[in-house]
C-alpha positions as semicolon CSV with decimal commas, in nm:
position;residue;x (nm);y (nm);z (nm)
1;M;11,244;6,344;9,335
2;G;11,139;6,306;9,682
3;I;10,767;6,327;9,821
4;S;10,662;6,523;10,077
5;Q;10,415;6,352;10,322
6;T;10,303;6,710;10,477
7;S;10,034;6,943;10,365
8;G;10,177;7,294;10,245
9;P;10,551;7,370;10,279
10;A;10,600;7,370;10,670
11;G;10,762;7,043;10,625
12;G;10,943;7,103;10,319
13;S;11,273;7,293;10,235
14;S;11,544;7,321;10,537
15;M;11,536;7,673;10,418
16;A;11,208;7,751;10,578
17;G;11,350;7,823;10,913
18;A;11,664;8,035;10,782
19;S;11,495;8,374;10,783
20;S;11,167;8,559;10,797
21;G;11,102;8,522;10,441
22;V;11,182;8,673;10,071
23;Q;11,346;9,029;10,002
24;A;11,369;9,133;9,619
25;R;11,597;9,408;9,543
26;D;11,637;9,657;9,276
27;I;11,549;9,370;8,978
28;S;11,624;9,530;8,641
29;C;11,580;9,344;8,313
30;S;11,622;9,512;7,960
31;F;11,583;9,371;7,587
32;R;11,774;9,492;7,296
33;R;11,807;9,795;7,497
34;K;11,450;9,858;7,606
35;T;11,424;9,840;7,991
36;V;11,113;9,631;8,054
37;L;11,156;9,617;8,461
38;E;11,395;9,891;8,665
39;N;11,485;9,866;9,036
40;V;11,187;9,641;9,140
41;S;11,193;9,557;9,505
42;F;10,932;9,419;9,766
43;D;10,927;9,185;10,088
44;A;10,761;8,903;10,170
45;H;10,724;8,713;10,489
46;Q;10,599;8,361;10,570
47;G;10,222;8,352;10,553
48;D;10,180;8,614;10,276
49;C;10,023;8,597;9,966
50;I;10,181;8,861;9,739
51;G;9,975;9,016;9,441
52;I;10,128;9,154;9,136
53;A;9,865;9,334;8,954
54;G;9,916;9,532;8,588
55;I;9,779;9,564;8,237
56;N;9,873;9,302;7,971
57;G;10,238;9,381;7,852
58;S;10,360;9,540;8,155
59;G;10,596;9,323;8,259
60;K;10,424;9,068;8,512
61;S;10,549;8,772;8,328
62;T;10,887;8,874;8,283
63;L;10,927;8,943;8,655
64;L;10,794;8,614;8,769
65;S;11,008;8,438;8,509
66;I;11,296;8,620;8,670
67;L;11,190;8,534;9,037
68;S;11,139;8,159;8,925
69;G;11,488;8,111;8,770
70;I;11,377;8,092;8,426
71;R;11,499;8,434;8,317
72;K;11,813;8,597;8,434
73;P;11,792;8,972;8,551
74;S;12,017;9,250;8,420
75;S;12,056;9,322;8,801
76;G;11,949;9,303;9,126
77;S;11,903;9,045;9,420
78;F;11,639;8,791;9,538
79;V;11,713;8,640;9,856
80;C;11,492;8,367;9,990
81;F;11,530;8,226;10,363
82;G;11,882;8,369;10,374
83;H;12,011;8,260;10,029
84;D;12,045;8,486;9,708
85;L;11,943;8,284;9,458
86;F;12,049;8,490;9,183
87;K;12,411;8,375;9,276
88;D;12,275;8,018;9,429
89;R;12,095;7,919;9,103
90;K;12,074;7,569;9,219
91;A;11,902;7,641;9,518
92;F;11,595;7,781;9,293
93;H;11,453;7,392;9,269
94;S;11,438;7,328;9,616
95;T;11,304;7,710;9,729
96;V;11,090;7,812;9,447
97;A;10,788;7,641;9,275
98;Y;10,648;7,807;8,941
99;L;10,345;7,782;8,779
100;P;10,390;7,963;8,431
101;Q;10,065;8,070;8,207
102;D;10,103;7,739;8,001
103;N;10,048;7,420;8,179
104;P;10,357;7,211;8,161
105;L;10,183;6,920;8,136
106;L;10,202;6,599;7,870
107;D;9,845;6,547;7,716
108;D;9,910;6,189;7,607
109;L;9,952;6,088;7,958
110;S;9,726;6,044;8,230
111;V;9,719;6,262;8,535
112;L;9,899;6,024;8,738
113;D;10,191;5,974;8,516
114;N;10,207;6,346;8,484
115;L;10,235;6,363;8,837
116;K;10,522;6,065;8,859
117;L;10,722;6,278;8,637
118;W;10,749;6,544;8,887
119;Y;10,729;6,318;9,228
120;G;10,917;6,001;9,133
121;R;10,760;5,688;9,025
122;R;10,561;5,597;9,325
123;I;10,270;5,830;9,453
124;P;10,151;5,758;9,792
125;D;9,782;5,746;9,854
126;D;9,790;5,978;10,150
127;L;9,982;6,271;9,911
128;P;9,786;6,584;10,064
129;V;9,776;6,743;9,756
130;L;9,566;6,463;9,580
131;D;9,252;6,615;9,797
132;E;9,369;6,948;9,834
133;L;9,323;7,006;9,480
134;M;9,078;6,743;9,407
135;L;9,283;6,507;9,159
136;R;9,219;6,180;9,334
137;D;8,909;6,106;9,143
138;M;9,086;6,183;8,802
139;L;9,436;5,998;8,838
140;H;9,351;5,748;8,538
141;L;9,207;6,016;8,285
142;K;9,433;6,133;8,033
143;V;9,514;6,501;8,034
144;R;9,381;6,597;7,684
145;S;9,050;6,484;7,808
146;L;9,063;6,757;8,114
147;S;8,910;7,081;8,129
148;G;9,119;7,368;8,176
149;G;9,057;7,417;8,565
150;M;9,144;7,039;8,601
151;K;9,484;7,082;8,407
152;R;9,562;7,412;8,604
153;R;9,492;7,205;8,934
154;L;9,723;6,930;8,805
155;S;9,984;7,195;8,704
156;I;9,997;7,340;9,063
157;A;10,037;7,002;9,211
158;C;10,340;6,923;8,979
159;A;10,475;7,270;9,044
160;I;10,511;7,193;9,414
161;A;10,660;6,842;9,412
162;E;10,948;6,939;9,611
163;D;10,748;7,109;9,860
164;Q;10,911;7,448;9,825
165;P;10,818;7,736;10,057
166;V;10,765;7,976;9,779
167;L;10,512;7,941;9,520
168;I;10,527;8,172;9,224
169;M;10,228;8,160;9,005
170;D;10,145;8,347;8,650
171;E;9,772;8,413;8,653
172;P;9,677;8,097;8,814
173;T;9,314;8,107;8,752
174;S;9,266;8,327;8,458
175;S;8,979;8,234;8,227
176;L;8,831;7,964;8,479
177;D;8,527;7,927;8,585
178;L;8,395;8,033;8,947
179;H;8,437;7,653;9,085
180;Q;8,784;7,595;8,952
181;K;8,870;7,966;9,078
182;E;8,745;7,852;9,463
183;I;8,955;7,539;9,440
184;I;9,255;7,691;9,350
185;G;9,189;8,000;9,578
186;K;9,132;7,774;9,880
187;Y;9,458;7,571;9,805
188;I;9,651;7,916;9,808
189;R;9,515;8,010;10,144
190;S;9,586;7,656;10,273
191;Y;9,937;7,710;10,141
192;T;10,025;8,032;10,296
193;Q;9,843;7,931;10,638
194;N;10,106;7,634;10,670
195;G;10,374;7,924;10,611
196;G;10,418;7,939;10,255
197;I;10,472;8,261;10,079
198;A;10,274;8,269;9,747
199;V;10,349;8,538;9,482
200;L;10,124;8,552;9,204
201;S;10,053;8,801;8,880
202;T;9,692;8,880;8,821
203;H;9,445;9,119;8,653
204;D;9,161;8,896;8,815
205;E;8,946;9,085;9,077
206;Q;8,897;8,786;9,300
207;E;9,273;8,718;9,274
208;I;9,334;9,085;9,390
209;R;9,109;9,073;9,689
210;M;9,261;8,752;9,822
211;C;9,622;8,887;9,834
212;S;9,726;9,024;10,178
213;V;9,978;9,270;10,000
214;L;9,935;9,411;9,662
215;Y;10,169;9,584;9,398
216;Y;10,095;9,751;9,103
217;L;10,346;9,692;8,836
218;S;10,381;10,061;8,664
219;G;10,644;10,249;8,491
220;R;10,842;9,936;8,517
221;S;10,832;9,959;8,880
222;L;10,650;9,805;9,143
223;L;10,391;10,051;9,362
224;R;10,243;9,933;9,690
225;I;9,833;9,969;9,620
226;K;9,513;9,895;9,772
227;A;9,294;9,626;9,596
228;D;9,009;9,894;9,529
229;D;9,260;10,104;9,335
230;A;9,396;9,803;9,149
231;V;9,056;9,705;9,028
232;R;8,994;10,057;8,897
233;L;9,311;10,114;8,715
234;L;9,255;9,752;8,552
235;K;8,899;9,840;8,440
236;E;9,034;10,160;8,325
237;G;9,316;9,980;8,142
238;R;9,559;10,219;8,286
239;D;9,931;10,129;8,373
240;S;9,992;10,425;8,648
241;L;9,801;10,598;8,929
């Protein structure tokens, strides 16, 4: 795999100049005759941080797994920089970076060896993400010895190994302390400021207020919503307005 020498996605995928961003249209998903998502649609432009809020079990993780190419939808389209990724699934790898809820790391390996699995055999000293996610001083530590926040930062670094222009994250700072949340939040802001598109699921107030555009997954569909309303609905445990 190639190694980007630039910070953020601006120097990454050749798709970055093909169109203004992302269009998800009429995405539906059913399991065993039960409809989980129904005609989900949204747009995102370069520099956007899209938040998808909702109570547990509302379908946020299912939607993100579809947008990342892990799961196939029942119907719909997902166009990123001019390419419908549901029709051109090989393009997912170079276009979309995905951070699942569970960190995709090997505990018995060091931080450096985990990075090598994603970036290739040699990690350059000037790789920006080492400083942006504060990984440089822990390269030789075993993953099993890391805190939850350290593992999360490493997982993000692994996810963006191809310098993808879209970063999809499933609750990126859930259960982390304020210091770790700030490091990751700062990275997400830098990523979008450099032209990337971030899409994250969340029920965390700090993440909600960081998003430039916010949706609430309600009744199997997305509703555009203000941050204060999303926070109120989550505190009340409601899945609809």
